[in-house]
Every structure is written in C-alpha cells, then in structure tokens.
Tab-separated table of C-alpha atoms in Angstrom:
chain	number	residue	atom	x	y	z
X	1	MET	CA	-111.140	117.540	-179.138
X	2	ALA	CA	-113.359	118.453	-176.253
X	3	LYS	CA	-113.719	115.819	-173.564
X	4	LEU	CA	-117.058	114.943	-172.032
X	5	ILE	CA	-117.035	113.172	-168.672
X	6	ILE	CA	-119.766	110.593	-168.188
X	7	PRO	CA	-120.853	110.128	-164.575
X	8	THR	CA	-120.969	106.670	-162.997
X	9	PRO	CA	-124.759	106.222	-163.038
X	10	LEU	CA	-124.832	106.718	-166.826
X	11	ARG	CA	-121.845	104.554	-167.704
X	12	LYS	CA	-124.026	101.482	-168.087
X	13	PHE	CA	-125.236	103.104	-171.320
X	14	THR	CA	-121.727	103.725	-172.641
X	15	ASN	CA	-120.221	100.262	-172.085
X	16	ASP	CA	-118.547	101.680	-168.956
X	17	GLN	CA	-116.770	104.333	-170.986
X	18	ALA	CA	-116.000	107.213	-168.598
X	19	ALA	CA	-115.204	109.862	-171.207
X	20	PHE	CA	-116.373	110.769	-174.678
X	21	GLU	CA	-114.396	112.863	-177.149
X	22	SER	CA	-116.136	115.148	-179.566
X	23	THR	CA	-115.357	117.799	-182.123
X	24	GLY	CA	-118.755	119.446	-181.539
X	25	ALA	CA	-118.622	123.224	-181.304
X	26	THR	CA	-121.443	123.650	-178.806
X	27	VAL	CA	-122.876	121.716	-175.873
X	28	LYS	CA	-125.847	120.757	-178.007
X	29	ASP	CA	-123.623	119.353	-180.758
X	30	ILE	CA	-121.664	117.284	-178.276
X	31	ILE	CA	-124.712	115.912	-176.453
X	32	THR	CA	-126.338	115.078	-179.795
X	33	GLU	CA	-123.202	113.248	-180.864
X	34	LEU	CA	-123.117	111.421	-177.529
X	35	VAL	CA	-126.733	110.214	-177.623
X	36	THR	CA	-126.297	109.175	-181.246
X	37	ALA	CA	-123.285	107.060	-180.314
X	38	HIS	CA	-124.985	105.712	-177.177
X	39	SER	CA	-128.711	105.733	-177.855
X	40	GLY	CA	-129.601	104.377	-174.417
X	41	LEU	CA	-128.555	107.731	-172.958
X	42	ARG	CA	-131.105	109.752	-174.888
X	43	THR	CA	-134.083	109.399	-172.531
X	44	HIS	CA	-131.851	110.045	-169.544
X	45	LEU	CA	-130.465	113.307	-170.845
X	46	LEU	CA	-133.090	114.751	-173.178
X	47	ASP	CA	-136.846	115.155	-172.985
X	48	ASP	CA	-139.192	114.478	-175.895
X	49	SER	CA	-138.498	117.924	-177.348
X	50	GLY	CA	-134.755	117.336	-177.281
X	51	ASN	CA	-134.106	119.680	-174.350
X	52	LEU	CA	-131.822	118.749	-171.468
X	53	ARG	CA	-133.756	117.293	-168.536
X	54	SER	CA	-133.956	119.430	-165.413
X	55	PHE	CA	-132.321	116.859	-163.129
X	56	VAL	CA	-129.170	116.743	-165.278
X	57	ARG	CA	-126.673	119.593	-165.010
X	58	VAL	CA	-124.123	120.186	-167.695
X	59	TYR	CA	-120.934	122.126	-167.076
X	60	VAL	CA	-118.258	123.489	-169.346
X	61	GLY	CA	-115.143	123.710	-167.193
X	62	ASP	CA	-116.379	124.779	-163.765
X	63	GLU	CA	-119.318	126.788	-165.086
X	64	ASP	CA	-122.935	125.691	-165.341
X	65	ILE	CA	-124.169	126.122	-168.921
X	66	GLN	CA	-127.367	127.675	-167.473
X	67	ALA	CA	-125.178	130.637	-166.508
X	68	LEU	CA	-123.583	130.696	-169.979
X	69	GLN	CA	-125.492	130.214	-173.229
X	70	LYS	CA	-127.279	127.001	-172.191
X	71	ASP	CA	-127.304	124.404	-175.000
X	72	HIS	CA	-125.618	126.888	-177.307
X	73	THR	CA	-122.611	127.386	-175.045
X	74	PRO	CA	-119.518	127.137	-177.242
X	75	VAL	CA	-117.037	124.399	-176.381
X	76	GLY	CA	-113.362	124.729	-177.252
X	77	ALA	CA	-111.059	121.871	-178.164
X	78	ASN	CA	-109.420	121.953	-174.722
X	79	ASP	CA	-112.618	122.244	-172.716
X	80	THR	CA	-114.010	119.581	-170.447
X	81	VAL	CA	-117.754	119.111	-170.450
X	82	SER	CA	-119.246	117.376	-167.400
X	83	ILE	CA	-122.634	115.826	-166.956
X	84	ILE	CA	-123.472	116.018	-163.267
X	85	PRO	CA	-126.271	113.744	-162.140
X	86	ALA	CA	-128.250	113.829	-158.939
X	87	ILE	CA	-127.078	110.931	-156.799
X	88	ALA	CA	-128.562	109.980	-153.451
X	89	GLY	CA	-126.738	106.905	-152.149
X	90	GLY	CA	-125.931	103.310	-152.895
X	91	LYS	CA	-129.159	101.916	-151.492
X	92	CYS	CA	-131.498	99.732	-153.477
M	1	MET	CA	-123.268	133.008	-130.028
M	2	ALA	CA	-121.877	134.221	-126.712
M	3	THR	CA	-118.861	131.980	-126.541
M	4	ASN	CA	-116.721	133.964	-124.077
M	5	ALA	CA	-118.401	132.301	-121.125
M	6	ILE	CA	-117.446	128.850	-122.362
M	7	GLU	CA	-114.760	127.204	-120.313
M	8	PHE	CA	-112.755	124.044	-120.655
M	9	SER	CA	-111.527	121.517	-118.119
M	10	LYS	CA	-107.861	120.485	-118.058
M	11	GLU	CA	-108.824	117.262	-119.850
M	12	GLU	CA	-110.583	119.188	-122.570
M	13	LEU	CA	-107.692	121.613	-123.034
M	14	GLU	CA	-105.350	118.675	-123.456
M	15	ARG	CA	-107.729	116.818	-125.744
M	16	TYR	CA	-108.197	119.797	-128.036
M	17	SER	CA	-104.630	121.086	-127.829
M	18	ARG	CA	-103.884	120.326	-131.502
M	19	HIS	CA	-106.707	122.715	-132.410
M	20	LEU	CA	-105.703	125.298	-129.825
M	21	ILE	CA	-102.193	125.650	-131.219
M	22	ILE	CA	-103.378	126.463	-134.751
M	23	PRO	CA	-103.190	130.270	-134.692
M	24	GLU	CA	-106.327	130.905	-136.786
M	25	PHE	CA	-108.317	128.270	-134.903
M	26	ASN	CA	-107.198	128.672	-131.265
M	27	ILE	CA	-109.414	128.557	-128.209
M	28	GLU	CA	-111.948	130.835	-129.886
M	29	GLY	CA	-112.617	128.213	-132.574
M	30	GLN	CA	-112.835	125.536	-129.924
M	31	ARG	CA	-115.342	127.612	-127.921
M	32	LYS	CA	-117.496	127.976	-131.029
M	33	LEU	CA	-117.426	124.221	-131.508
M	34	LYS	CA	-118.437	123.621	-127.905
M	35	ALA	CA	-121.298	126.121	-128.201
M	36	ALA	CA	-122.490	124.575	-131.479
M	37	ARG	CA	-125.399	122.224	-131.988
M	38	VAL	CA	-125.158	119.984	-135.062
M	39	LEU	CA	-127.837	117.627	-136.346
M	40	VAL	CA	-126.638	114.621	-138.316
M	41	VAL	CA	-129.425	113.044	-140.363
M	42	GLY	CA	-128.505	109.422	-141.044
M	43	SER	CA	-125.810	107.544	-139.139
M	44	GLY	CA	-124.738	105.228	-141.951
M	45	GLY	CA	-121.832	105.428	-144.377
M	46	LEU	CA	-121.574	109.221	-144.369
M	47	GLY	CA	-122.858	109.628	-140.820
M	48	SER	CA	-120.196	107.326	-139.366
M	49	PRO	CA	-117.132	109.459	-140.137
M	50	LEU	CA	-119.157	112.623	-139.644
M	51	LEU	CA	-120.187	111.640	-136.137
M	52	LEU	CA	-116.781	110.264	-135.195
M	53	TYR	CA	-114.938	113.420	-136.278
M	54	LEU	CA	-117.491	115.907	-134.962
M	55	THR	CA	-117.465	114.111	-131.624
M	56	ALA	CA	-113.695	113.899	-131.513
M	57	ALA	CA	-113.432	117.580	-132.468
M	58	GLY	CA	-115.617	118.661	-129.544
M	59	VAL	CA	-118.898	119.882	-131.031
M	60	GLY	CA	-120.946	120.648	-127.901
M	61	THR	CA	-124.276	119.102	-128.856
M	62	ILE	CA	-124.835	116.488	-131.528
M	63	GLY	CA	-128.258	115.227	-132.590
M	64	ILE	CA	-128.553	111.951	-134.473
M	65	VAL	CA	-131.600	110.958	-136.515
M	66	ASP	CA	-131.865	107.361	-137.722
M	67	PHE	CA	-134.699	104.844	-137.613
M	68	ASP	CA	-132.649	101.869	-138.724
M	69	VAL	CA	-130.961	99.018	-136.875
M	70	VAL	CA	-127.407	97.829	-137.456
M	71	ASP	CA	-127.224	95.116	-140.096
M	72	GLU	CA	-124.335	92.889	-141.179
M	73	SER	CA	-124.268	94.581	-144.599
M	74	ASN	CA	-123.627	97.966	-142.921
M	75	LEU	CA	-120.250	96.978	-141.504
M	76	GLN	CA	-118.429	97.209	-144.863
M	77	ARG	CA	-118.515	101.023	-144.563
M	78	GLN	CA	-120.323	102.154	-141.409
M	79	VAL	CA	-117.236	102.226	-139.228
M	80	LEU	CA	-119.158	103.556	-136.253
M	81	PHE	CA	-120.537	100.083	-135.628
M	82	GLY	CA	-119.135	96.685	-134.744
M	83	VAL	CA	-120.306	93.095	-134.858
M	84	GLU	CA	-121.649	93.378	-131.289
M	85	ASN	CA	-124.080	96.108	-132.448
M	86	LYS	CA	-125.973	93.949	-134.937
M	87	GLY	CA	-129.703	94.280	-134.421
M	88	MET	CA	-129.356	97.374	-132.180
M	89	PRO	CA	-130.930	100.691	-133.096
M	90	LYS	CA	-128.215	102.665	-134.866
M	91	VAL	CA	-128.708	105.739	-132.687
M	92	ASP	CA	-128.097	103.706	-129.517
M	93	ALA	CA	-125.061	101.911	-130.903
M	94	ALA	CA	-123.717	105.235	-132.200
M	95	VAL	CA	-124.048	107.065	-128.899
M	96	ALA	CA	-122.424	104.232	-126.952
M	97	ARG	CA	-119.396	104.393	-129.284
M	98	LEU	CA	-119.277	108.194	-129.392
M	99	ARG	CA	-119.556	108.657	-125.593
M	100	ALA	CA	-116.561	106.396	-125.241
M	101	LEU	CA	-114.731	108.617	-127.714
M	102	ASN	CA	-115.556	111.952	-126.056
M	103	PRO	CA	-117.441	112.290	-122.771
M	104	HIS	CA	-117.583	116.090	-123.130
M	105	VAL	CA	-120.254	116.021	-125.842
M	106	ASN	CA	-124.047	116.063	-125.297
M	107	PHE	CA	-125.953	113.674	-127.541
M	108	ARG	CA	-129.624	113.702	-128.436
M	109	THR	CA	-131.050	110.829	-130.405
M	110	TYR	CA	-134.127	110.513	-132.599
M	111	ASN	CA	-134.828	106.841	-133.272
M	112	GLU	CA	-137.386	107.658	-135.937
M	113	LYS	CA	-137.710	108.497	-139.593
M	114	PHE	CA	-136.992	112.102	-140.544
M	115	THR	CA	-140.321	113.191	-142.061
M	116	SER	CA	-142.229	116.260	-143.148
M	117	LYS	CA	-144.106	116.027	-139.835
M	118	ASN	CA	-141.137	116.072	-137.449
M	119	ALA	CA	-138.344	117.709	-139.488
M	120	LEU	CA	-138.893	121.354	-138.574
M	121	ASP	CA	-139.501	120.520	-134.935
M	122	ILE	CA	-136.247	118.548	-134.750
M	123	ILE	CA	-133.981	120.968	-136.598
M	124	LYS	CA	-135.145	124.088	-134.758
M	125	ASP	CA	-132.782	123.216	-131.890
M	126	TYR	CA	-129.686	123.040	-134.111
M	127	ASP	CA	-127.351	125.477	-135.856
M	128	VAL	CA	-126.049	123.270	-138.646
M	129	VAL	CA	-127.491	120.169	-140.312
M	130	ALA	CA	-125.365	117.500	-142.010
M	131	ASP	CA	-127.182	115.381	-144.562
M	132	GLY	CA	-125.983	111.790	-144.487
M	133	THR	CA	-129.123	110.241	-145.976
M	134	ASP	CA	-129.351	107.751	-148.816
M	135	ASN	CA	-132.455	108.559	-150.844
M	136	PHE	CA	-133.921	111.429	-152.863
M	137	PRO	CA	-137.099	112.106	-150.851
M	138	THR	CA	-135.126	112.621	-147.622
M	139	ARG	CA	-132.496	114.737	-149.369
M	140	TYR	CA	-135.135	117.161	-150.635
M	141	LEU	CA	-136.769	117.105	-147.200
M	142	VAL	CA	-133.502	117.935	-145.395
M	143	ASN	CA	-132.791	120.708	-147.881
M	144	ASP	CA	-136.224	122.279	-147.727
M	145	ALA	CA	-136.389	122.097	-143.933
M	146	CYS	CA	-132.987	123.797	-143.715
M	147	VAL	CA	-133.974	126.578	-146.108
M	148	LEU	CA	-137.325	127.167	-144.389
M	149	ALA	CA	-135.725	127.149	-140.927
M	150	GLY	CA	-132.643	129.137	-141.946
M	151	LYS	CA	-130.078	126.413	-141.194
M	152	VAL	CA	-126.922	125.528	-143.073
M	153	ASN	CA	-127.130	122.151	-144.863
M	154	VAL	CA	-123.764	120.455	-145.220
M	155	TYR	CA	-124.306	117.966	-148.005
M	156	ALA	CA	-122.548	114.897	-149.344
M	157	SER	CA	-123.771	112.093	-151.509
M	158	ILE	CA	-122.239	108.943	-152.893
M	159	TYR	CA	-122.939	106.329	-155.515
M	160	ARG	CA	-120.712	103.382	-156.344
M	161	PHE	CA	-117.352	105.142	-156.980
M	162	GLU	CA	-118.600	108.703	-157.226
M	163	GLY	CA	-119.037	111.350	-154.541
M	164	GLN	CA	-120.398	114.897	-154.297
M	165	ALA	CA	-120.192	117.478	-151.517
M	166	SER	CA	-121.372	121.042	-151.004
M	167	VAL	CA	-122.497	123.511	-148.361
M	168	PHE	CA	-126.047	124.697	-148.973
M	169	ASN	CA	-128.005	127.653	-147.646
M	170	TYR	CA	-124.905	129.199	-146.061
M	171	THR	CA	-125.012	132.876	-145.242
M	172	GLY	CA	-121.540	134.367	-145.409
M	173	PRO	CA	-120.066	137.262	-143.424
M	174	ASP	CA	-121.324	139.549	-146.220
M	175	GLY	CA	-124.919	138.546	-145.388
M	176	VAL	CA	-125.425	136.896	-148.766
M	177	THR	CA	-127.034	133.432	-148.706
M	178	GLY	CA	-125.626	130.862	-151.092
M	179	PRO	CA	-127.474	128.291	-153.180
M	180	ASN	CA	-129.212	125.185	-151.910
M	181	TYR	CA	-129.927	121.701	-153.291
M	182	ARG	CA	-132.975	122.975	-155.217
M	183	ASP	CA	-130.765	125.404	-157.125
M	184	LEU	CA	-128.545	122.534	-158.192
M	185	PHE	CA	-131.250	119.932	-158.858
M	186	PRO	CA	-134.697	121.573	-159.103
M	187	THR	CA	-136.398	118.215	-159.534
M	188	PRO	CA	-135.388	114.658	-158.705
M	189	PRO	CA	-134.814	112.057	-161.391
M	190	PRO	CA	-137.976	110.089	-162.175
M	191	PRO	CA	-138.148	106.792	-160.266
M	192	GLY	CA	-137.396	104.760	-163.388
M	193	LEU	CA	-134.023	106.480	-163.678
M	194	VAL	CA	-133.038	105.990	-160.047
M	195	PRO	CA	-130.652	103.041	-159.700
M	196	SER	CA	-132.395	99.769	-158.907
M	197	CYS	CA	-131.063	96.862	-156.842
M	198	ALA	CA	-129.040	95.689	-159.811
M	199	GLU	CA	-127.392	99.086	-160.020
M	200	GLY	CA	-126.857	100.065	-156.388
M	201	GLY	CA	-123.819	99.642	-154.226
M	202	VAL	CA	-120.977	101.778	-152.997
M	203	ILE	CA	-117.280	101.195	-152.443
M	204	GLY	CA	-116.900	101.201	-148.658
M	205	VAL	CA	-114.120	103.796	-148.355
M	206	LEU	CA	-115.982	106.390	-150.432
M	207	PRO	CA	-118.498	107.459	-147.758
M	208	GLY	CA	-115.525	107.599	-145.386
M	209	ILE	CA	-113.898	110.194	-147.640
M	210	LEU	CA	-117.031	112.231	-148.340
M	211	GLY	CA	-118.309	112.041	-144.754
M	212	SER	CA	-114.933	113.279	-143.526
M	213	LEU	CA	-115.130	116.209	-145.950
M	214	GLN	CA	-118.611	116.934	-144.568
M	215	ALA	CA	-117.230	116.953	-141.016
M	216	LEU	CA	-114.540	119.369	-142.164
M	217	GLU	CA	-117.109	121.721	-143.698
M	218	VAL	CA	-119.306	121.556	-140.587
M	219	ILE	CA	-116.318	122.607	-138.490
M	220	LYS	CA	-115.417	125.420	-140.924
M	221	VAL	CA	-118.991	126.711	-140.959
M	222	ILE	CA	-119.125	126.736	-137.147
M	223	THR	CA	-115.727	128.275	-136.502
M	224	GLY	CA	-115.587	130.634	-139.475
M	225	VAL	CA	-112.126	129.288	-140.284
M	226	GLY	CA	-111.413	129.098	-144.015
M	227	VAL	CA	-113.868	129.397	-146.870
M	228	PRO	CA	-116.776	126.916	-146.811
M	229	LEU	CA	-117.777	124.961	-149.904
M	230	SER	CA	-120.747	127.253	-150.517
M	231	GLY	CA	-121.696	128.043	-154.123
M	232	ARG	CA	-119.486	125.193	-155.244
M	233	LEU	CA	-119.970	121.473	-155.755
M	234	PHE	CA	-117.054	119.134	-155.147
M	235	LEU	CA	-116.947	115.979	-157.277
M	236	PHE	CA	-114.782	112.950	-156.685
M	237	ASP	CA	-114.405	109.952	-158.976
M	238	ALA	CA	-112.648	107.206	-157.054
M	239	THR	CA	-111.996	105.110	-160.172
M	240	THR	CA	-109.775	107.740	-161.776
M	241	PHE	CA	-109.004	109.875	-158.701
M	242	GLU	CA	-110.239	112.862	-160.639
M	243	THR	CA	-111.604	115.686	-158.559
M	244	ARG	CA	-113.483	118.711	-159.838
M	245	THR	CA	-115.086	121.679	-158.146
M	246	VAL	CA	-117.810	123.397	-160.136
M	247	LYS	CA	-119.850	126.522	-159.448
M	248	VAL	CA	-123.402	126.416	-158.156
M	249	ARG	CA	-125.556	129.521	-158.449
M	250	ARG	CA	-128.821	130.646	-156.948
M	251	ASP	CA	-131.749	129.985	-159.294
M	252	PRO	CA	-134.381	132.748	-159.430
M	253	ALA	CA	-136.968	130.001	-160.030
M	254	ASN	CA	-136.145	128.210	-156.743
M	255	PRO	CA	-139.581	127.527	-155.178
M	256	LEU	CA	-138.245	128.073	-151.638
M	257	ASN	CA	-136.227	131.264	-151.879
M	258	GLY	CA	-136.142	132.373	-155.505
M	259	THR	CA	-137.605	135.660	-156.688
M	260	ALA	CA	-141.205	134.430	-156.340
M	261	PRO	CA	-141.279	131.591	-153.793
M	262	THR	CA	-144.235	129.240	-154.095
M	263	GLN	CA	-143.436	126.797	-151.334
M	264	THR	CA	-143.734	127.954	-147.722
M	265	GLY	CA	-143.848	124.607	-145.947
M	266	LEU	CA	-142.709	121.015	-146.265
M	267	ILE	CA	-144.448	118.793	-148.796
M	268	ASP	CA	-144.932	115.073	-149.435
M	269	TYR	CA	-141.458	114.177	-150.670
M	270	GLU	CA	-142.276	110.595	-151.622
M	271	GLN	CA	-144.842	112.009	-153.998
M	272	PHE	CA	-142.469	114.771	-155.168
M	273	CYS	CA	-139.941	112.086	-156.086
M	274	GLY	CA	-142.593	110.077	-157.915
M	275	LEU	CA	-142.727	107.392	-155.265
M	276	GLY	CA	-146.249	108.229	-154.119
M	277	ILE	CA	-149.077	105.772	-153.580
M	278	SER	CA	-150.555	106.388	-157.018
M	279	GLU	CA	-147.247	105.349	-158.541
M	280	ARG	CA	-147.095	102.164	-156.494
M	281	LYS	CA	-150.492	101.081	-157.759
M	282	GLU	CA	-149.087	101.084	-161.255
M	283	GLU	CA	-146.620	98.353	-160.345
M	284	PRO	CA	-147.182	95.503	-162.772
M	285	ARG	CA	-149.952	93.182	-161.604
M	286	VAL	CA	-148.802	89.614	-162.079
M	287	LYS	CA	-149.631	86.234	-160.615
M	288	GLU	CA	-147.748	85.624	-157.393
M	289	LEU	CA	-146.844	82.902	-154.968
M	290	THR	CA	-145.312	83.036	-151.513
M	291	GLU	CA	-142.050	81.498	-150.360
M	292	GLN	CA	-144.081	78.925	-148.370
M	293	GLU	CA	-145.977	77.923	-151.509
M	294	LEU	CA	-142.730	77.575	-153.435
M	295	LYS	CA	-141.308	75.408	-150.660
M	296	SER	CA	-144.328	73.051	-150.768
M	297	LEU	CA	-143.981	72.763	-154.542
M	298	LEU	CA	-140.314	71.859	-154.207
M	299	ASP	CA	-140.924	69.507	-151.266
M	300	ASN	CA	-143.622	67.697	-153.251
M	301	GLY	CA	-141.335	67.354	-156.245
M	302	ALA	CA	-143.693	69.368	-158.462
M	303	ASP	CA	-142.567	69.751	-162.074
M	304	ILE	CA	-141.815	73.460	-162.140
M	305	GLN	CA	-139.249	75.751	-163.710
M	306	LEU	CA	-137.457	78.246	-161.448
M	307	ILE	CA	-135.972	81.368	-163.030
M	308	ASP	CA	-133.782	84.050	-161.463
M	309	VAL	CA	-133.740	87.437	-163.256
M	310	ARG	CA	-131.002	89.037	-161.164
M	311	GLU	CA	-127.505	89.869	-162.399
M	312	PRO	CA	-124.733	87.220	-162.407
M	313	TYR	CA	-122.849	89.056	-159.633
M	314	GLU	CA	-125.928	88.873	-157.442
M	315	TYR	CA	-126.323	85.168	-158.196
M	316	LEU	CA	-122.819	84.646	-156.810
M	317	ILE	CA	-123.862	86.128	-153.449
M	318	ALA	CA	-126.768	83.727	-153.002
M	319	ASN	CA	-129.065	81.713	-155.221
M	320	LEU	CA	-131.823	79.101	-155.134
M	321	GLY	CA	-130.326	77.039	-157.938
M	322	ALA	CA	-132.625	78.697	-160.464
M	323	GLU	CA	-131.823	79.272	-164.135
M	324	LEU	CA	-130.222	82.704	-164.450
M	325	MET	CA	-131.858	85.016	-167.006
M	326	PRO	CA	-131.038	88.648	-166.120
M	327	LEU	CA	-133.944	91.061	-166.569
M	328	LYS	CA	-132.159	93.119	-169.233
M	329	GLN	CA	-131.854	90.118	-171.549
M	330	VAL	CA	-134.895	88.173	-170.393
M	331	SER	CA	-136.673	88.293	-173.770
M	332	GLU	CA	-133.690	86.627	-175.400
M	333	PHE	CA	-134.208	83.658	-173.084
M	334	ALA	CA	-137.923	83.290	-173.911
M	335	SER	CA	-137.401	80.105	-175.908
M	336	ARG	CA	-135.892	78.436	-172.834
M	337	ILE	CA	-138.935	79.206	-170.695
M	338	SER	CA	-141.617	76.517	-170.513
M	339	LYS	CA	-145.118	77.418	-171.652
M	340	ASP	CA	-146.664	74.354	-170.009
M	341	LYS	CA	-145.174	73.969	-166.565
M	342	GLN	CA	-145.690	76.366	-163.712
M	343	VAL	CA	-142.777	78.789	-163.989
M	344	ILE	CA	-141.663	80.695	-160.890
M	345	VAL	CA	-139.652	83.840	-161.462
M	346	HIS	CA	-137.696	85.527	-158.701
M	347	CYS	CA	-135.241	88.359	-158.087
M	348	ARG	CA	-133.973	89.954	-154.873
M	349	SER	CA	-137.185	91.482	-153.536
M	350	GLY	CA	-139.806	90.825	-156.224
M	351	VAL	CA	-139.781	94.048	-158.244
M	352	ARG	CA	-137.589	93.036	-161.176
M	353	SER	CA	-139.195	89.598	-161.464
M	354	ALA	CA	-142.618	91.262	-161.741
M	355	LYS	CA	-141.236	93.436	-164.549
M	356	ALA	CA	-139.751	90.388	-166.270
M	357	ILE	CA	-143.084	88.543	-166.093
M	358	GLN	CA	-144.940	91.511	-167.497
M	359	GLU	CA	-142.469	91.816	-170.355
M	360	LEU	CA	-142.641	88.082	-171.156
M	361	GLU	CA	-146.445	88.036	-170.966
M	362	GLN	CA	-146.761	91.029	-173.267
M	363	GLN	CA	-144.187	89.941	-175.819
M	364	PHE	CA	-144.687	86.189	-175.891
M	365	GLY	CA	-148.114	85.566	-174.375
M	366	PHE	CA	-146.948	83.507	-171.385
M	367	GLU	CA	-149.761	82.622	-168.986
M	368	ASN	CA	-147.899	80.315	-166.621
M	369	LEU	CA	-145.480	82.732	-164.929
M	370	TYR	CA	-145.606	83.346	-161.171
M	371	ASN	CA	-143.695	85.957	-159.220
M	372	LEU	CA	-142.039	84.873	-155.970
M	373	LYS	CA	-143.341	87.504	-153.533
M	374	GLY	CA	-140.517	89.198	-151.667
M	375	GLY	CA	-137.912	87.417	-153.808
M	376	ILE	CA	-134.894	85.609	-152.431
M	377	LEU	CA	-135.010	87.909	-149.396
M	378	ALA	CA	-138.325	86.408	-148.312
M	379	TRP	CA	-136.942	82.917	-148.895
M	380	ALA	CA	-133.860	83.713	-146.800
M	381	LYS	CA	-135.986	85.144	-144.002
M	382	GLU	CA	-138.724	82.528	-143.797
M	383	ILE	CA	-137.396	79.295	-145.294
M	384	ASP	CA	-133.609	79.091	-145.252
M	385	THR	CA	-131.722	81.470	-142.967
M	386	GLU	CA	-128.432	80.118	-144.350
M	387	VAL	CA	-129.080	82.060	-147.561
M	388	ALA	CA	-127.103	85.322	-147.479
M	389	THR	CA	-129.091	88.541	-147.792
M	390	TYR	CA	-127.841	91.748	-149.303
C-alpha cells in the first residue's frame, strides 16, 4: 500500500496520525480516501471544486505532482506521497 | 569579488586553521567568507545558530535585522541570548555576544521591522540573505526583495517538530537561476488555516538544527564549496527523525520571474497574507470588558461566572481560576454557562474568547457574555505580574 505522510500542522485533523495507508492508484484517489477518513482535512487540502489548494504541495517520492500528471499522477504500492505545507514559525 | 587582496592576521589564520586545512576550502574559501556580506533577517530561534556560526566562521560583514527585545520565553531556543539580556533590543544583545566570539567581523544592526519600505534599501548592501523570520508576510517579503534585488535567499522554517530548508534564487556556475519561495508556495495559507495560539510552539532544539543547516548553506553559497540546496527542499520531522529532500522547480506563472512577470516591486504583504485592515474589521464584534473592570467585579464580590476557552495545557501554565471550556468544544459546555449572571470569557490574548462568544451567541442566544480584552496577558501585565505569560 502506498504511504501518505501527514505534516505536523495537519495532524490535529487525523488524531495525531502521522501516516495514512491507501490502496488508491492515483494521487486524487488517495487524497479523496484521506479526506473521507478525516473529514476535517477537506477544507485544508481541497477547494470547493475539489481541486488541491495552491498553498499545499503534494509529492510522489521526491517529485512534485505538478511536474508529473498532477492529481492523476499514478501512485505505486511502494511509493510515498507527501503533503508539504507552508510553515512559517512557531509564533502565535 | 576580488578576494586576492584580502589578508589575514596571525590570529585569524590560527582561528580559521580548521577551514584552511580542508583542501577544497583552503584560504581561498576563507577569503571569500571575509569578503562576503550576509544579512540575517530575524535573530531568534533560527537567527541564533545562524549568527553564531557565521560569526565564528569569519563572514566579513554581517547585518542583523530585528525589532524585538529579548523575552524570557525566547531563552528556550534562542541560544544567542542569556538571562542578563532580558528587555534589551535583540540586535544589541546579539552584537555584544557575537563581538566577544569573533572580533574580526563587522556588524551592522537594524533595530526595526523589515518592511516593504526599507527592505530593498537594506538588502542592497549584502550578497546573501538568510531568512530567520517567523511569519508568512515577512517570508514573502524577504523572498520577493531577494528576487527583485538579485540576492540569494537561504531559507529555513520550523513548526513544532517539523523543519524545512532550501536555497532560493541561487544562480549556479552555469548561469541558471533556481526557484524561489513563490515557486514552492505561490500563495500563503489563508489566515484561518495559520496556526493560532493554541496550535503554535516549537521544540527548542529544532531551530538550532535548521538554523545550523542555513549557516552551512550560506557558507557553501559564498565559497562555492559543494552543491547548495537549490532546487530542492529539505524536510525534517523530529518526531520520527525522518528526513526527505524533494525537488522544487521554477514555475512559469511566478509573478516575479516567471514567463510573464506581473510584479515589479514590493507589495503590502500583510494584505497579501489576508491579514490586512479590512480583514481585521471582520473580527467578531462582542461585548468587552477590561482587566481593570474584571478586577473591580472580583474585588466587589460580584456574582459572575469566569470562563477560560484555552487548551488544558495552556491552563497549566497560568490561569485565573476560571472554568475551563476549550474553544473547540465550547458549544458542548453551553448548558454549564449561566444565562443570567454576567459571564466573562477569556483566552490568552482575546481572539479565541471573542470567537467563543460569537459562537455561543449565535447558537444559543446568549446575551450576557463579555470578552476580557487582551486576555490573561493583559491581566498578567496590569493586575498580577506573578501570572506567567507565554
């Protein structure tokens, strides 16, 4: 199963779960499965039309899906998908 | 850079000898460092190790921008400062410490906020900029100023247990310029998705690690030794010790240096990050009272209910003996909130309590809720200085 790594700022929506395993065949499948399992993540990752938000980057391995086939990028069973958020510091 | 003319005293040669005996670094690398001018924006968690290592390594001129003063809560990670520096401007405390570390370095300090007005004027005198800031508006400002002025931006960022580092806007020996922050994150997260007080914090060692990596990249960029972290983003998760390095590419839609640039100057970054004045006006309007008014109520034995909507771990730092009802679950506590008495709601600084009041008013029709202006921080400042602030 492909492994999706959830970044720290989003773990409050996954009960502090740092990784999510999925059998999804594409990035879109996996993200859909993720936001179905953890509905609080939806607004953080997807806009109203269901597209990935521009401040969230998604990688398969070390490659940005924007440079591959975007949402439709295929994900193999041994791939690691990373959500990379913009972080600025620990200030409040 | 004409570095041949640069000479070293006996003390300097001895100080830098561990650099000089690395064959690919040698005295040429050290000359480049001495000729270099590096601007460090922010002298906090990232800036501390950055400044200590760049100073120790012998960068010739170091500029430090910071408008803040040293606070007790800085000392958990900002290893540049000590107890005796509390209340001092950070730039002054920093230079005193750094001069003691290496008298062969020239320091220039800017005890002011880095803004769209002064940024280009400040960075024009430097070769490399290191971004050690802690908020989105300043990160976009540092990036844009670097791209517009043609400076390398050595970047690192931290949050709780997670760190990122990269080298932006770096032009390699092949003349090709690498990506910048806008290629990675074209737009900032909306303010509602930026961590609030309840979600902030950082493990103290983490900025030490990331700031040290930044210092390393600054030195590599200056000396040309090794391959800088350009076109790549380094990620570190301290909880699992997992590290990843992913690719970052130029984006043709980058407004600064894409195929059809639309931005030729600096902009209002508070507004760009959704923190503009118009946004602030939309803050919930609720009834308020000051810490002095709360004190009189308590002193007079008024029959009031005091509610704290912070998280339990914040309550453990300091509290006013209020009933704890964290904002996230506040509606579930509605039945425990009086509809008759005057009810005072507080948090750390007054933002979350205003949200809680708005939510309770809308959902349950409360009309007796008052927000403590400035939260427990105002109470600690004006009424009881024994209350710890954070």
